[in-house]
Tab-separated table of C-alpha atoms (C1' of nucleotides) in Angstrom:
chain	number	residue	atom	x	y	z
A	2	MET	CA	-12.631	11.285	-8.375
A	3	ALA	CA	-14.172	9.026	-6.278
A	4	GLN	CA	-12.709	9.707	-3.276
A	5	THR	CA	-13.977	7.430	-0.796
A	6	LEU	CA	-11.275	5.983	1.925
A	7	ASP	CA	-11.605	2.895	0.143
A	8	THR	CA	-10.176	4.747	-2.783
A	9	VAL	CA	-8.068	6.744	-0.974
A	10	PHE	CA	-6.572	3.917	0.953
A	11	SER	CA	-5.577	1.876	-1.695
A	12	ALA	CA	-4.457	4.511	-3.646
A	13	LEU	CA	-2.089	5.239	-1.171
A	14	ALA	CA	-1.280	1.093	-0.443
A	15	ASP	CA	0.870	1.471	-3.852
A	16	PRO	CA	5.138	2.611	-2.830
A	17	THR	CA	4.878	3.655	-6.745
A	18	ARG	CA	2.102	5.693	-6.087
A	19	ARG	CA	2.786	7.748	-2.854
A	20	ALA	CA	6.722	8.142	-5.283
A	21	ILE	CA	4.951	9.772	-7.478
A	22	LEU	CA	2.377	11.651	-5.019
A	23	ALA	CA	6.152	12.738	-3.281
A	24	MET	CA	7.247	13.697	-6.295
A	25	LEU	CA	4.638	15.926	-7.105
A	26	LEU	CA	4.857	17.527	-3.696
A	27	GLU	CA	8.028	19.342	-4.778
A	28	ASP	CA	6.399	20.313	-8.273
A	29	ASP	CA	3.392	19.623	-10.817
A	30	MET	CA	4.974	17.447	-13.819
A	31	ALA	CA	4.159	16.158	-17.251
A	32	VAL	CA	3.263	12.526	-17.599
A	33	THR	CA	6.784	11.912	-18.986
A	34	ASP	CA	8.536	13.041	-16.153
A	35	VAL	CA	6.727	11.616	-13.037
A	36	ALA	CA	7.637	8.460	-15.928
A	37	GLU	CA	11.446	9.436	-15.898
A	38	PRO	CA	13.006	7.946	-12.494
A	39	PHE	CA	11.385	4.139	-12.568
A	40	GLN	CA	11.974	1.534	-14.468
A	41	ILE	CA	8.825	0.701	-15.242
A	42	SER	CA	6.904	1.156	-18.469
A	43	LEU	CA	4.844	4.772	-19.210
A	44	ALA	CA	1.503	2.918	-19.705
A	45	ALA	CA	2.351	1.573	-15.869
A	46	VAL	CA	3.225	5.312	-15.164
A	47	SER	CA	0.308	6.399	-16.801
A	48	LYS	CA	-2.535	3.505	-14.901
A	49	HIS	CA	-1.098	4.698	-11.978
A	50	LEU	CA	-1.746	8.194	-12.311
A	51	SER	CA	-5.305	7.868	-13.539
A	52	ILE	CA	-5.382	5.141	-10.058
A	53	LEU	CA	-4.066	8.005	-8.457
A	54	ALA	CA	-6.557	10.943	-10.296
A	55	GLU	CA	-9.448	8.377	-9.832
A	56	ALA	CA	-8.738	9.017	-6.037
A	57	GLY	CA	-8.855	12.550	-6.515
A	58	LEU	CA	-5.481	12.557	-4.895
A	59	ILE	CA	-3.973	14.600	-7.856
A	60	LEU	CA	-5.719	16.313	-11.381
A	61	ARG	CA	-4.444	16.022	-14.488
A	62	GLU	CA	-5.100	19.035	-17.147
A	63	ARG	CA	-3.814	19.192	-20.430
A	64	ARG	CA	-1.872	22.331	-21.843
A	65	GLY	CA	-1.338	21.211	-25.513
A	66	ARG	CA	0.329	18.344	-26.260
A	67	VAL	CA	1.656	17.571	-21.831
A	68	ILE	CA	-0.714	16.498	-19.699
A	69	TRP	CA	0.151	17.826	-15.944
A	70	CYS	CA	-0.255	16.224	-13.073
A	71	LYS	CA	-1.056	18.415	-9.689
A	72	LEU	CA	-0.938	17.651	-6.150
A	73	GLU	CA	-4.833	17.294	-4.949
A	74	PRO	CA	-3.899	16.178	-0.786
A	75	ASP	CA	-7.123	17.200	-0.375
A	76	ALA	CA	-8.308	14.163	-0.301
A	77	MET	CA	-6.694	13.065	1.991
A	78	ARG	CA	-8.226	14.837	4.150
A	79	SER	CA	-11.184	12.676	5.534
A	80	ALA	CA	-8.601	9.589	5.151
A	81	SER	CA	-6.181	11.465	7.872
A	82	VAL	CA	-8.844	12.437	10.223
A	83	TRP	CA	-10.156	8.829	9.976
A	84	MET	CA	-6.504	8.122	10.788
A	85	GLN	CA	-5.816	10.069	13.631
A	86	SER	CA	-8.551	9.151	15.232
A	87	PHE	CA	-7.888	5.897	16.272
A	88	GLY	CA	-4.838	7.294	18.988
A	89	GLN	CA	-3.958	10.823	19.155
A	90	PHE	CA	-0.950	11.123	17.462
A	91	GLU	CA	1.389	14.324	18.348
A	92	PRO	CA	1.245	16.730	15.332
A	93	VAL	CA	3.938	15.955	12.564
A	94	ASP	CA	6.795	16.070	12.689
A	95	LEU	CA	8.789	16.926	10.207
A	96	ASP	CA	12.375	15.658	10.619
A	97	ALA	CA	10.365	12.358	10.762
A	98	PHE	CA	8.761	13.072	7.589
A	99	GLU	CA	11.927	14.357	5.559
A	100	ARG	CA	12.644	10.522	6.421
A	101	PHE	CA	9.860	9.358	5.800
A	102	LEU	CA	9.854	10.632	1.827
A	103	GLU	CA	13.510	9.284	1.595
A	104	ASP	CA	12.926	5.966	2.128
A	105	GLU	CA	9.681	6.459	0.381
A	106	LEU	CA	11.840	7.892	-2.750
A	107	SER	CA	14.607	5.302	-2.693
A	108	GLU	CA	11.833	2.301	-2.176
A	109	GLY	CA	9.640	3.541	-4.940
A	110	GLU	CA	13.021	3.586	-7.280
A	111	ASP	CA	14.453	0.645	-5.700
A	112	ALA	CA	10.637	-1.229	-6.215
A	113	ALA	CA	11.008	0.097	-10.012
A	114	THR	CA	14.076	-1.482	-10.556
B	7	MET	CA	3.809	-7.180	11.694
B	8	ALA	CA	5.341	-6.176	8.813
B	9	GLN	CA	3.993	-2.622	9.576
B	10	THR	CA	5.434	-0.804	6.854
B	11	LEU	CA	3.100	1.581	5.043
B	12	ASP	CA	2.568	-0.741	3.124
B	13	THR	CA	0.911	-3.358	4.910
B	14	VAL	CA	-1.279	-0.406	6.804
B	15	PHE	CA	-2.335	1.529	4.020
B	16	SER	CA	-3.548	-1.951	1.700
B	17	ALA	CA	-4.883	-3.487	5.046
B	18	LEU	CA	-7.022	-0.253	5.871
B	19	ALA	CA	-8.474	0.237	2.262
B	20	ASP	CA	-10.626	-2.467	3.076
B	21	PRO	CA	-13.995	-1.729	4.480
B	22	THR	CA	-14.569	-4.743	6.007
B	23	ARG	CA	-11.239	-4.488	7.953
B	24	ARG	CA	-11.740	-0.686	8.811
B	25	ALA	CA	-15.603	-1.718	10.416
B	26	ILE	CA	-13.512	-3.738	12.561
B	27	LEU	CA	-11.027	-1.694	13.202
B	28	ALA	CA	-13.406	1.157	15.046
B	29	MET	CA	-15.355	-2.018	16.422
B	30	LEU	CA	-12.223	-2.568	18.278
B	31	LEU	CA	-11.811	1.329	19.120
B	32	GLU	CA	-14.482	0.049	21.498
B	33	ASP	CA	-14.064	-1.845	23.233
B	34	ASP	CA	-11.395	-5.625	22.457
B	35	MET	CA	-13.103	-8.410	21.395
B	36	ALA	CA	-13.224	-11.924	20.952
B	37	VAL	CA	-12.608	-12.554	16.816
B	38	THR	CA	-16.046	-14.860	17.155
B	39	ASP	CA	-17.764	-11.889	18.566
B	40	VAL	CA	-16.254	-9.337	16.336
B	41	ALA	CA	-17.629	-11.745	12.875
B	42	GLU	CA	-20.976	-11.533	14.322
B	43	PRO	CA	-22.040	-8.323	12.572
B	44	PHE	CA	-20.985	-9.199	9.274
B	45	GLN	CA	-22.493	-11.365	7.224
B	46	ILE	CA	-19.568	-13.464	5.517
B	47	SER	CA	-18.409	-15.927	7.191
B	48	LEU	CA	-15.790	-16.539	9.962
B	49	ALA	CA	-12.826	-17.716	8.439
B	50	ALA	CA	-13.163	-14.327	6.148
B	51	VAL	CA	-13.281	-12.355	9.061
B	52	SER	CA	-10.202	-14.059	10.514
B	53	LYS	CA	-8.495	-13.777	7.477
B	54	HIS	CA	-9.203	-10.005	7.490
B	55	LEU	CA	-7.830	-10.128	11.296
B	56	SER	CA	-4.555	-11.755	10.232
B	57	ILE	CA	-4.379	-8.976	7.814
B	58	LEU	CA	-5.119	-6.650	10.490
B	59	ALA	CA	-2.342	-8.447	13.173
B	60	GLU	CA	-0.244	-8.342	9.907
B	61	ALA	CA	-0.210	-4.327	9.905
B	62	GLY	CA	0.057	-4.780	13.250
B	63	LEU	CA	-3.038	-2.638	13.733
B	64	ILE	CA	-4.790	-5.072	16.283
B	65	LEU	CA	-3.395	-7.770	18.433
B	66	ARG	CA	-4.489	-11.455	19.138
B	67	GLU	CA	-4.248	-13.338	22.215
B	68	ARG	CA	-5.700	-16.156	22.841
B	69	ARG	CA	-7.340	-16.504	26.411
B	70	GLY	CA	-8.668	-19.992	27.512
B	71	ARG	CA	-9.923	-20.747	24.093
B	72	VAL	CA	-11.060	-17.568	22.540
B	73	ILE	CA	-9.215	-15.144	20.938
B	74	TRP	CA	-9.194	-11.861	22.119
B	75	CYS	CA	-8.253	-9.174	19.039
B	76	LYS	CA	-6.956	-5.581	20.921
B	77	LEU	CA	-6.641	-2.311	18.975
B	78	GLU	CA	-3.129	-1.444	18.185
B	79	PRO	CA	-3.365	2.326	16.837
B	80	ASP	CA	0.344	2.963	17.280
B	81	ALA	CA	0.875	1.296	14.239
B	82	MET	CA	-0.908	3.898	12.938
B	83	ARG	CA	1.318	6.793	13.523
B	84	SER	CA	3.490	6.662	10.306
B	85	ALA	CA	1.104	6.283	7.596
B	86	SER	CA	-1.170	9.101	9.872
B	87	VAL	CA	2.448	10.981	10.283
B	88	TRP	CA	3.382	10.226	5.797
B	89	MET	CA	-0.497	11.868	4.943
B	90	GLN	CA	-0.613	14.786	7.029
B	91	SER	CA	3.101	15.998	5.707
B	92	PHE	CA	1.004	15.932	2.626
B	93	GLY	CA	-1.247	18.737	3.758
B	94	GLN	CA	-1.767	20.869	7.259
B	95	PHE	CA	-5.166	19.345	8.022
B	96	GLU	CA	-6.062	21.020	11.258
B	97	PRO	CA	-6.764	18.453	14.504
B	98	VAL	CA	-8.737	16.008	14.490
B	99	ASP	CA	-12.720	17.320	13.873
B	100	LEU	CA	-14.454	15.116	16.845
B	101	ASP	CA	-18.059	15.409	15.381
B	102	ALA	CA	-16.589	14.435	11.620
B	103	PHE	CA	-14.836	11.770	12.828
B	104	GLU	CA	-18.372	10.611	14.663
B	105	ARG	CA	-20.645	10.737	11.387
B	106	PHE	CA	-17.569	9.189	9.035
B	107	LEU	CA	-17.981	6.562	11.966
B	108	GLU	CA	-21.099	5.948	11.588
B	109	ASP	CA	-21.409	5.721	7.696
B	110	GLU	CA	-17.901	2.971	8.143
B	111	LEU	CA	-19.557	0.839	10.156
B	112	SER	CA	-23.066	0.953	7.883
B	113	GLU	CA	-20.887	0.581	5.087
B	114	GLY	CA	-19.004	-2.237	6.688
B	115	GLU	CA	-22.438	-4.301	7.419
B	116	ASP	CA	-23.640	-3.106	3.896
B	117	ALA	CA	-20.824	-4.382	1.646
B	118	ALA	CA	-21.246	-7.802	4.279
B	119	THR	CA	-24.637	-7.793	2.977
C	22	DG	C1'	-13.301	-40.750	27.208
C	23	DG	C1'	-16.549	-37.614	24.789
C	24	DC	C1'	-18.920	-33.305	23.054
C	25	DA	C1'	-19.131	-28.563	21.865
C	26	DT	C1'	-16.971	-23.884	21.217
C	27	DA	C1'	-13.888	-21.095	19.614
C	28	DT	C1'	-10.854	-20.433	15.814
C	29	DT	C1'	-7.300	-21.723	12.218
C	30	DC	C1'	-6.492	-24.528	8.220
C	31	DA	C1'	-6.604	-25.616	3.177
C	32	DA	C1'	-7.984	-25.950	-1.447
C	33	DC	C1'	-10.916	-24.031	-3.890
C	34	DC	C1'	-12.945	-20.407	-7.410
C	35	DA	C1'	-14.264	-15.980	-9.218
C	36	DT	C1'	-11.884	-10.884	-9.137
C	37	DC	C1'	-8.678	-7.898	-9.206
C	38	DC	C1'	-4.065	-5.083	-9.518
C	39	DG	C1'	0.162	-4.054	-11.467
C	40	DG	C1'	2.533	-4.991	-15.434
C	41	DT	C1'	4.368	-5.782	-20.708
C	42	DT	C1'	3.599	-4.957	-25.789
C	43	DG	C1'	1.829	-2.693	-29.781
C	44	DA	C1'	-1.388	0.037	-31.921
C	45	DC	C1'	-3.843	4.353	-31.692
C	46	DC	C1'	-5.126	9.450	-30.992
C	47	DA	C1'	-3.527	14.748	-30.281
C	48	DA	C1'	-0.300	18.805	-30.902
C	49	DC	C1'	3.454	20.279	-32.048
C	50	DG	C1'	7.651	22.290	-35.844
C	51	DT	C1'	9.075	22.133	-40.230
D	19	DA	C1'	1.043	17.127	-45.814
D	20	DC	C1'	4.353	14.568	-42.588
D	21	DG	C1'	7.160	12.195	-39.431
D	22	DT	C1'	7.632	12.925	-34.273
D	23	DT	C1'	6.584	13.457	-29.317
D	24	DG	C1'	3.564	13.077	-25.298
D	25	DG	C1'	0.178	9.832	-23.907
D	26	DT	C1'	-3.473	6.644	-23.782
D	27	DC	C1'	-6.454	2.341	-25.075
D	28	DA	C1'	-7.048	-2.567	-25.487
D	29	DA	C1'	-5.399	-7.479	-24.954
D	30	DC	C1'	-2.737	-10.220	-22.476
D	31	DC	C1'	-0.466	-12.607	-17.940
D	32	DG	C1'	0.965	-13.451	-13.126
D	33	DG	C1'	0.149	-13.652	-8.798
D	34	DA	C1'	-2.721	-11.135	-5.058
D	35	DT	C1'	-7.072	-10.867	-2.808
D	36	DG	C1'	-11.831	-12.014	-0.019
D	37	DG	C1'	-14.711	-15.447	-0.663
D	38	DT	C1'	-16.187	-20.552	0.193
D	39	DT	C1'	-16.374	-25.069	2.237
D	40	DG	C1'	-15.234	-29.086	5.154
D	41	DA	C1'	-11.763	-30.359	7.616
D	42	DA	C1'	-8.541	-29.689	11.320
D	43	DT	C1'	-7.037	-27.565	16.057
D	44	DA	C1'	-7.214	-26.054	20.371
D	45	DT	C1'	-9.709	-25.919	24.902
D	46	DG	C1'	-13.690	-26.393	27.830
D	47	DC	C1'	-17.037	-28.835	30.361
D	48	DC	C1'	-19.559	-33.233	32.311
DNA sequence: GGCATATTCAACCATCCGGTTGACCAACGT
DNA sequence: ACGTTGGTCAACCGGATGGTTGAATATGCC
């Protein structure tokens, strides 16, 4: 969990990882379930999850033989503050967000195809 | 100016580039002046500027034999919206921002040393 | 024209990144 | 105890990234 601007921004720079975060926004998920919609190997997804965890963006917690992934959105705060300082963007537009999320999800899956 | 989440986030993932953006927040600058505080070659800085321009984060405009770099903070909007949607962060804390900026600047210069 | 200044281009290098595969370890069911 | 399921590790591969240097281009000055 280095959680520097470097690690956070570069974690967010990959579409697969952003898609994973969007999925985790819905609910906590097991690694295998996270991997399911993507075409890449489980090992590759596992690496992505490690990068997200290293950036502090998710937590992984073993329960039995399943490892549960949980979003840790607080890790984005410093990066968000950094970005916002560059322009006084209007408060979150949820409609716009929905659209982004959908684009992102399909993008992520396409990328994995 | 692709200006996708991919290009914006990966442009922001480099400390030198973030330092450059912070410098441009103060004022428009010529390429040579942007390069001055860094220890890396002018060519390297020029590449960083290309990446920032490609992400839509800056504009480069030739005036005489000098190329002026200008911040284009609007390019951060979609990325900012994306991030904010993950947690309802409080409105920008300017004090916190000042601190980040200073850290970033010294980081960037250290990184270049 | 000829020189200096501002910036990019091109080739090259080492390292990082995202992916793969196969071996490995852990925990559950029977 | 044994096989199965969940997940990571290790080695490898090709392509991107950040840096370098030296040549090339463009503009301004005398």
